[in-house]
Tab-separated table of C-alpha atoms and ligand atoms in Angstrom:
chain	number	residue	atom	x	y	z
A	1	MET	CA	2.959	-25.415	4.191
A	2	SER	CA	0.229	-22.958	3.541
A	3	TRP	CA	-0.033	-20.757	0.462
A	4	CYS	CA	0.305	-17.673	2.706
A	5	ASP	CA	3.355	-18.661	4.802
A	6	GLY	CA	5.190	-15.488	5.735
A	7	LEU	CA	2.159	-13.342	4.918
A	8	GLU	CA	0.382	-13.975	8.243
A	9	ALA	CA	0.419	-10.263	9.111
A	10	ILE	CA	-1.880	-9.473	6.193
A	11	CYS	CA	-3.821	-12.692	5.709
A	12	ARG	CA	-6.806	-14.033	7.659
A	13	ALA	CA	-8.912	-17.152	7.156
A	14	ASP	CA	-12.711	-17.452	7.051
A	15	VAL	CA	-13.578	-13.770	7.219
A	16	PRO	CA	-17.296	-12.910	6.978
A	17	LEU	CA	-17.796	-10.797	3.865
A	18	ARG	CA	-21.183	-9.508	4.931
A	19	ASP	CA	-19.350	-6.898	7.007
A	20	TYR	CA	-17.668	-5.591	3.858
A	21	THR	CA	-20.566	-5.208	1.452
A	22	TRP	CA	-23.487	-2.832	1.117
A	23	TYR	CA	-25.872	-5.747	0.965
A	24	ARG	CA	-24.458	-7.166	4.214
A	25	LEU	CA	-25.251	-10.610	2.850
A	26	GLY	CA	-23.326	-13.743	2.068
A	27	GLY	CA	-20.814	-16.062	3.653
A	28	PRO	CA	-17.096	-15.865	4.438
A	29	ALA	CA	-14.014	-15.486	2.300
A	30	ARG	CA	-11.801	-18.550	2.648
A	31	TRP	CA	-8.890	-16.100	2.750
A	32	PHE	CA	-8.926	-12.342	3.202
A	33	VAL	CA	-5.739	-10.441	2.433
A	34	GLU	CA	-4.870	-6.798	2.977
A	35	PRO	CA	-1.583	-6.070	1.212
A	36	ARG	CA	0.208	-3.028	2.560
A	37	ASP	CA	1.898	-2.030	-0.675
A	38	GLU	CA	2.252	-2.961	-4.331
A	39	HIS	CA	5.096	-5.325	-3.575
A	40	GLU	CA	2.935	-7.374	-1.200
A	41	LEU	CA	0.066	-7.295	-3.659
A	42	ALA	CA	2.343	-8.682	-6.373
A	43	GLU	CA	3.479	-11.419	-3.991
A	44	VAL	CA	-0.120	-12.370	-3.157
A	45	LEU	CA	-0.978	-12.604	-6.843
A	46	ALA	CA	2.064	-14.735	-7.592
A	47	ARG	CA	1.116	-17.139	-4.813
A	48	CYS	CA	-2.508	-17.327	-5.956
A	49	GLN	CA	-1.186	-18.240	-9.377
A	50	GLN	CA	1.164	-20.900	-7.965
A	51	SER	CA	-1.463	-22.431	-5.705
A	52	GLU	CA	-4.233	-22.097	-8.297
A	53	LEU	CA	-6.399	-20.101	-5.937
A	54	ALA	CA	-9.262	-18.025	-7.292
A	55	TRP	CA	-9.128	-14.379	-6.225
A	56	ARG	CA	-11.317	-11.276	-6.257
A	57	VAL	CA	-10.626	-7.669	-5.390
A	58	LEU	CA	-13.073	-6.128	-2.961
A	59	GLY	CA	-13.610	-2.384	-2.820
A	60	HIS	CA	-16.432	-1.089	-0.653
A	61	GLY	CA	-18.688	-3.894	-1.827
A	62	ALA	CA	-21.212	-1.493	-3.317
A	63	ASN	CA	-21.814	-3.539	-6.445
A	64	VAL	CA	-21.176	-7.046	-5.199
A	65	LEU	CA	-23.415	-9.860	-4.030
A	66	VAL	CA	-21.588	-12.554	-2.072
A	67	PRO	CA	-23.376	-15.933	-2.177
A	68	ASP	CA	-24.527	-17.442	1.115
A	69	ALA	CA	-21.762	-20.053	0.815
A	70	GLY	CA	-19.154	-17.293	0.662
A	71	PHE	CA	-16.148	-17.169	-1.639
A	72	ASP	CA	-13.795	-20.142	-1.776
A	73	GLY	CA	-10.625	-18.270	-2.628
A	74	VAL	CA	-8.640	-15.166	-1.815
A	75	VAL	CA	-10.319	-11.811	-1.361
A	76	ILE	CA	-7.900	-8.919	-1.792
A	77	HIS	CA	-8.775	-5.720	0.056
A	78	LEU	CA	-6.789	-2.600	-0.862
A	79	ALA	CA	-7.500	-0.606	2.274
A	80	GLY	CA	-3.998	0.364	3.479
A	81	ALA	CA	-2.482	3.842	3.268
A	82	ALA	CA	-0.488	2.908	0.168
A	83	PHE	CA	-3.733	2.395	-1.750
A	84	THR	CA	-5.993	5.139	-0.419
A	85	GLY	CA	-4.049	8.370	-0.958
A	86	VAL	CA	-5.352	11.250	-3.066
A	87	ARG	CA	-3.339	14.180	-4.381
A	88	ARG	CA	-3.646	16.962	-6.877
A	89	GLU	CA	-1.180	18.305	-9.430
A	90	GLY	CA	-2.867	21.218	-11.211
A	91	ASN	CA	-5.863	19.861	-13.129
A	92	VAL	CA	-4.716	16.300	-12.589
A	93	VAL	CA	-5.838	14.242	-9.603
A	94	LEU	CA	-4.189	10.976	-8.595
A	95	ALA	CA	-6.150	8.608	-6.387
A	96	GLY	CA	-5.378	5.188	-4.980
A	97	ALA	CA	-7.684	2.329	-5.934
A	98	GLY	CA	-8.890	1.968	-2.351
A	99	ALA	CA	-9.797	5.655	-1.951
A	100	ASP	CA	-13.457	6.429	-1.313
A	101	PHE	CA	-14.967	7.704	-4.554
A	102	PRO	CA	-17.699	9.961	-3.088
A	103	LYS	CA	-15.047	11.650	-0.915
A	104	LEU	CA	-12.866	12.127	-3.974
A	105	VAL	CA	-15.778	13.787	-5.773
A	106	LYS	CA	-16.233	16.193	-2.850
A	107	ARG	CA	-12.532	16.976	-2.730
A	108	CYS	CA	-12.560	17.840	-6.407
A	109	LEU	CA	-15.441	20.243	-5.710
A	110	ALA	CA	-13.372	21.901	-2.987
A	111	TRP	CA	-10.492	22.179	-5.458
A	112	LYS	CA	-12.906	23.714	-8.000
A	113	LEU	CA	-12.126	20.961	-10.469
A	114	GLY	CA	-15.063	19.960	-12.634
A	115	GLY	CA	-16.049	16.620	-14.153
A	116	LEU	CA	-16.604	14.122	-11.390
A	117	GLU	CA	-19.542	16.090	-9.894
A	118	GLY	CA	-21.656	14.469	-12.636
A	119	LEU	CA	-21.079	11.206	-10.774
A	120	ALA	CA	-22.665	12.494	-7.554
A	121	GLY	CA	-24.119	9.747	-5.410
A	122	ILE	CA	-22.108	6.871	-6.883
A	123	PRO	CA	-20.700	4.851	-3.978
A	124	GLY	CA	-17.597	2.686	-3.916
A	125	THR	CA	-13.843	2.905	-4.234
A	126	VAL	CA	-11.904	4.500	-7.056
A	127	GLY	CA	-10.799	1.044	-8.230
A	128	GLY	CA	-14.355	-0.277	-8.319
A	129	VAL	CA	-15.696	2.770	-10.112
A	130	ILE	CA	-12.980	2.519	-12.768
A	131	ARG	CA	-13.250	-1.226	-13.198
A	132	MET	CA	-16.960	-1.119	-14.010
A	133	ASN	CA	-16.911	2.305	-15.674
A	134	ALA	CA	-19.514	3.505	-13.215
A	135	GLY	CA	-21.829	6.262	-14.280
A	136	GLY	CA	-25.381	7.316	-14.746
A	137	ARG	CA	-27.527	9.793	-16.549
A	138	TYR	CA	-24.859	12.508	-16.321
A	139	GLY	CA	-21.915	10.623	-17.636
A	140	GLU	CA	-19.464	7.882	-16.848
A	141	VAL	CA	-16.076	7.902	-15.195
A	142	ALA	CA	-14.306	6.979	-18.457
A	143	SER	CA	-14.617	10.596	-19.646
A	144	TRP	CA	-12.303	11.816	-16.880
A	145	VAL	CA	-9.676	9.083	-16.659
A	146	ARG	CA	-6.266	9.853	-18.102
A	147	GLU	CA	-4.561	6.617	-17.145
A	148	VAL	CA	-4.543	3.844	-14.578
A	149	ARG	CA	-1.701	2.041	-12.915
A	150	VAL	CA	-2.300	-1.691	-12.720
A	151	ILE	CA	-0.667	-4.852	-11.474
A	152	ASP	CA	-1.173	-7.754	-13.786
A	153	ARG	CA	-1.635	-11.375	-12.734
A	154	ARG	CA	2.111	-11.978	-12.979
A	155	GLY	CA	2.741	-9.125	-10.570
A	156	GLN	CA	4.036	-6.697	-13.212
A	157	ILE	CA	3.222	-3.020	-12.823
A	158	ALA	CA	1.991	-1.258	-15.924
A	159	THR	CA	0.318	1.974	-16.962
A	160	ARG	CA	-2.758	1.774	-19.146
A	161	ARG	CA	-3.665	4.963	-20.972
A	162	ALA	CA	-7.386	5.791	-21.187
A	163	GLY	CA	-7.558	4.500	-24.771
A	164	GLU	CA	-6.141	1.126	-23.707
A	165	ILE	CA	-8.624	0.440	-20.921
A	166	GLY	CA	-11.441	-0.613	-23.237
A	167	PHE	CA	-14.146	1.426	-21.524
A	168	THR	CA	-17.656	0.592	-22.680
A	169	TYR	CA	-21.023	0.865	-20.926
A	170	ARG	CA	-20.428	-0.346	-17.319
A	171	HIS	CA	-17.475	-2.413	-18.469
A	172	THR	CA	-13.747	-2.304	-19.096
A	173	ALA	CA	-11.367	-4.700	-20.784
A	174	LEU	CA	-9.044	-4.705	-17.740
A	175	GLY	CA	-9.621	-8.419	-17.192
A	176	ASP	CA	-7.246	-9.694	-14.501
A	177	ASP	CA	-5.379	-6.387	-14.223
A	178	ILE	CA	-5.831	-4.926	-10.749
A	179	VAL	CA	-6.131	-1.156	-10.641
A	180	VAL	CA	-3.855	0.298	-7.980
A	181	ARG	CA	-4.136	3.974	-8.865
A	182	ALA	CA	-6.081	6.193	-11.236
A	183	THR	CA	-5.177	9.540	-12.729
A	184	PHE	CA	-8.008	11.892	-13.626
A	185	LEU	CA	-7.749	14.916	-15.899
A	186	LEU	CA	-10.336	17.467	-14.750
A	187	GLU	CA	-11.423	20.969	-15.771
A	188	PRO	CA	-11.100	24.035	-13.584
A	189	GLY	CA	-14.525	25.515	-12.953
A	190	ASP	CA	-16.554	27.881	-10.836
A	191	GLY	CA	-16.972	26.459	-7.323
A	192	ASP	CA	-20.613	27.513	-6.898
A	193	THR	CA	-21.663	26.213	-10.304
A	194	LEU	CA	-19.993	22.851	-9.708
A	195	ARG	CA	-21.525	22.539	-6.251
A	196	GLN	CA	-25.000	23.353	-7.550
A	197	ARG	CA	-24.669	20.750	-10.278
A	198	PHE	CA	-23.522	18.181	-7.726
A	199	GLN	CA	-26.449	18.946	-5.422
A	200	ALA	CA	-29.029	18.852	-8.221
A	201	ILE	CA	-27.849	15.415	-9.380
A	202	TRP	CA	-27.662	14.165	-5.794
A	203	ARG	CA	-31.220	15.320	-5.083
A	204	GLU	CA	-32.532	13.778	-8.294
A	205	LYS	CA	-31.032	10.422	-7.329
A	206	GLN	CA	-32.421	10.641	-3.827
A	207	SER	CA	-35.898	11.297	-5.120
A	208	SER	CA	-35.895	8.415	-7.618
A	209	GLN	CA	-33.855	5.676	-5.919
A	210	PRO	CA	-33.830	3.826	-2.599
A	211	ALA	CA	-31.799	5.584	0.102
A	212	LEU	CA	-28.028	5.242	-0.186
A	213	THR	CA	-28.057	4.049	3.404
A	214	GLY	CA	-30.333	1.140	2.481
A	215	ARG	CA	-29.150	-2.358	1.733
A	216	THR	CA	-28.909	-2.523	-2.054
A	217	ALA	CA	-26.102	-2.849	-4.589
A	218	GLY	CA	-27.396	-0.086	-6.851
A	219	CYS	CA	-28.883	-1.146	-10.144
A	220	ILE	CA	-29.107	-4.913	-10.506
A	221	PHE	CA	-29.150	-5.060	-14.321
A	222	LYS	CA	-27.471	-3.081	-17.047
A	223	ASN	CA	-29.775	-1.075	-19.252
A	224	PRO	CA	-30.342	-2.953	-22.510
A	225	ALA	CA	-29.643	-1.023	-25.727
A	226	GLY	CA	-32.430	1.484	-26.330
A	227	ASP	CA	-34.366	0.775	-23.129
A	228	PHE	CA	-34.115	0.793	-19.338
A	229	ALA	CA	-34.054	-2.230	-17.053
A	230	GLY	CA	-36.028	-0.283	-14.421
A	231	ARG	CA	-38.756	0.604	-16.888
A	232	LEU	CA	-38.988	-2.982	-18.166
A	233	ILE	CA	-39.217	-4.558	-14.685
A	234	ASP	CA	-41.766	-1.924	-13.653
A	235	ALA	CA	-43.816	-2.596	-16.813
A	236	VAL	CA	-44.215	-6.279	-15.893
A	237	GLY	CA	-45.621	-5.214	-12.533
A	238	LEU	CA	-42.872	-6.474	-10.262
A	239	LYS	CA	-42.292	-3.372	-8.123
A	240	GLY	CA	-42.772	-4.287	-4.478
A	241	THR	CA	-42.552	-8.037	-5.142
A	242	ARG	CA	-40.994	-9.839	-2.184
A	243	HIS	CA	-39.139	-13.100	-1.973
A	244	GLY	CA	-38.016	-14.073	1.500
A	245	GLU	CA	-36.755	-10.828	2.977
A	246	ALA	CA	-35.716	-9.217	-0.296
A	247	GLU	CA	-37.907	-6.874	-2.317
A	248	ILE	CA	-37.914	-5.278	-5.750
A	249	SER	CA	-37.812	-1.642	-4.748
A	250	THR	CA	-41.081	0.248	-4.811
A	251	ARG	CA	-39.112	3.368	-5.773
A	252	HIS	CA	-37.028	2.059	-8.635
A	253	ALA	CA	-37.608	-1.381	-10.119
A	254	ASN	CA	-33.945	-1.996	-10.996
A	255	PHE	CA	-32.991	-2.114	-7.307
A	256	ILE	CA	-33.460	-5.073	-4.995
A	257	VAL	CA	-33.555	-4.122	-1.331
A	258	ALA	CA	-32.495	-6.561	1.417
A	259	TYR	CA	-34.334	-6.439	4.732
A	260	PRO	CA	-33.180	-7.995	8.018
A	261	GLY	CA	-33.105	-11.772	7.652
A	262	ALA	CA	-32.607	-11.692	3.874
A	263	THR	CA	-30.248	-14.175	2.243
A	264	ALA	CA	-28.170	-13.754	-0.882
A	265	ARG	CA	-30.374	-16.483	-2.363
A	266	ASP	CA	-33.462	-14.271	-1.880
A	267	VAL	CA	-31.810	-11.561	-3.972
A	268	VAL	CA	-30.617	-13.967	-6.671
A	269	ASP	CA	-34.086	-15.536	-6.930
A	270	LEU	CA	-35.768	-12.151	-7.290
A	271	ALA	CA	-33.278	-11.089	-9.953
A	272	GLN	CA	-34.000	-14.326	-11.830
A	273	LEU	CA	-37.745	-13.699	-11.569
A	274	ALA	CA	-37.310	-10.205	-13.024
A	275	LYS	CA	-35.108	-11.560	-15.819
A	276	ASP	CA	-37.629	-14.289	-16.705
A	277	ARG	CA	-40.660	-11.990	-16.663
A	278	VAL	CA	-38.972	-9.344	-18.786
A	279	ARG	CA	-37.854	-11.988	-21.304
A	280	ASP	CA	-41.360	-13.447	-21.478
A	281	ALA	CA	-42.937	-10.034	-21.983
A	282	SER	CA	-40.494	-8.425	-24.381
A	283	GLY	CA	-37.879	-10.954	-25.504
A	284	ILE	CA	-35.187	-8.764	-23.932
A	285	GLU	CA	-32.436	-10.600	-22.069
A	286	LEU	CA	-31.363	-8.507	-19.086
A	287	GLU	CA	-27.724	-8.755	-18.104
A	288	LEU	CA	-26.543	-8.401	-14.490
A	289	GLU	CA	-24.765	-5.207	-13.586
A	290	ILE	CA	-23.866	-6.357	-10.108
A	291	GLU	CA	-21.125	-8.913	-9.643
A	292	VAL	CA	-22.268	-12.156	-8.074
A	293	TRP	CA	-19.258	-13.975	-6.626
B	1	LIG	N1	-38.247	3.769	-14.817
B	1	LIG	C1	-39.487	3.215	-14.629
B	1	LIG	N2	-39.729	2.521	-13.483
B	1	LIG	C2	-38.788	2.371	-12.526
B	1	LIG	C3	-37.518	2.930	-12.727
B	1	LIG	C4	-37.258	3.629	-13.895
B	1	LIG	O1	-40.360	3.326	-15.475
B	1	LIG	O2	-39.082	1.731	-11.517
B	1	LIG	C5	-37.992	4.536	-16.025
B	1	LIG	C6	-37.784	6.013	-15.705
B	1	LIG	O3	-38.979	6.719	-15.649
B	1	LIG	C7	-36.909	6.463	-16.853
B	1	LIG	C8	-36.093	5.231	-17.188
B	1	LIG	O4	-36.786	4.114	-16.627
B	1	LIG	O5	-37.707	6.792	-17.974
B	1	LIG	C9	-34.675	5.303	-16.640
B	1	LIG	O6	-34.708	5.443	-15.227
B	1	LIG	P1	-33.640	6.353	-14.439
B	1	LIG	O7	-33.642	7.723	-14.975
B	1	LIG	O8	-33.892	6.156	-13.004
B	1	LIG	O9	-32.244	5.795	-14.840
B	1	LIG	P2	-31.722	4.309	-14.948
B	1	LIG	O10	-31.288	4.107	-16.355
B	1	LIG	O11	-32.651	3.330	-14.370
B	1	LIG	C10	-29.214	4.898	-14.536
B	1	LIG	C11	-28.099	4.106	-13.931
B	1	LIG	C12	-28.092	4.347	-12.419
B	1	LIG	C13	-27.953	5.834	-12.152
B	1	LIG	C14	-29.144	6.545	-12.812
B	1	LIG	C15	-29.156	8.051	-12.603
B	1	LIG	C16	-27.833	1.969	-15.112
B	1	LIG	C17	-28.139	0.522	-15.109
B	1	LIG	N3	-28.340	2.672	-14.116
B	1	LIG	O12	-30.426	4.371	-14.015
B	1	LIG	O13	-26.939	3.683	-11.928
B	1	LIG	O14	-27.928	6.086	-10.768
B	1	LIG	O15	-29.095	6.279	-14.225
B	1	LIG	O16	-28.025	8.651	-13.120
B	1	LIG	O17	-27.123	2.431	-16.007
B	1	LIG	C18	-25.999	1.773	-10.858
B	1	LIG	O18	-25.180	1.767	-11.788
B	1	LIG	O19	-25.947	0.943	-9.925
B	1	LIG	C19	-27.041	2.782	-10.880
B	1	LIG	C20	-27.977	2.841	-9.958
């Protein structure tokens, strides 16, 4: 008897996760499951609970570093049609957790709905963006979320209103709740103005950060209160430092770029070096923004 008896159609063993992350690093998932609807997702969670299997939800892997040994548990991928739909009802937009966030932002521009254009250039799925309250200099997603639909670890569906999500800087209090859909409340605006704002923010990011096509996971560390991780790592002279085939970006010191042949270990070691040097120089303890599985 296997934990996934009867779920063979949606469950595979030993699936390389490097193909699913921006870093394209790391080993396999012991199990990789693609539920086709909420019912199947609830079933998967119940079985993980029963069999005491660790699980993670994978979006587009834009903020995740998978260790070289892989992940010894169940990776849940919400990529089916039931989880990727987007629709509009007036100023409200509903998007599945697996929907592509940058595409959603562009669709909102086409609908002349303002708000999310401030998040231009943030990669990932809707679920990932919500879960970590993604954002940048021009705001965070929390400002535009009305509610999220979640499945809890017991497989129960619930709605969490914005005030119940516990949004703080790059964090939510969702815990083991899996986002399956988000509802955004946006503001009607002028199409040209919104588009110009989107393009200006996009260009600014392009000029100050490594290319979005490059192998990074965005910012490695959260900004500490009152300062910037990028500024602190730059100030200790680490820009351009290489370890194996990974490098602290020469463009922005809070990014670690992976080159061909890099291992997840190379990235982890460089992040540790940056953390140690910044602590030695300033006493500030940097905290990871990326998720290391
Ligand atoms: N800085 C340096 N050296 C560097 C990088 C930055 O001195 O190598 C200085 C800059 O000059 C600036 C300050 O540090 O004075 C902040 O830099 P920046 O404006 O680039 O913003 P950031 O705080 O480093 C944040 C988000 C980014 C987001 C940008 C732009 C965090 C951890 N990072 O970066 O988000 O793209 O604003 O909106 O909050 C991410 O979350 O993965 C991410 C990349």
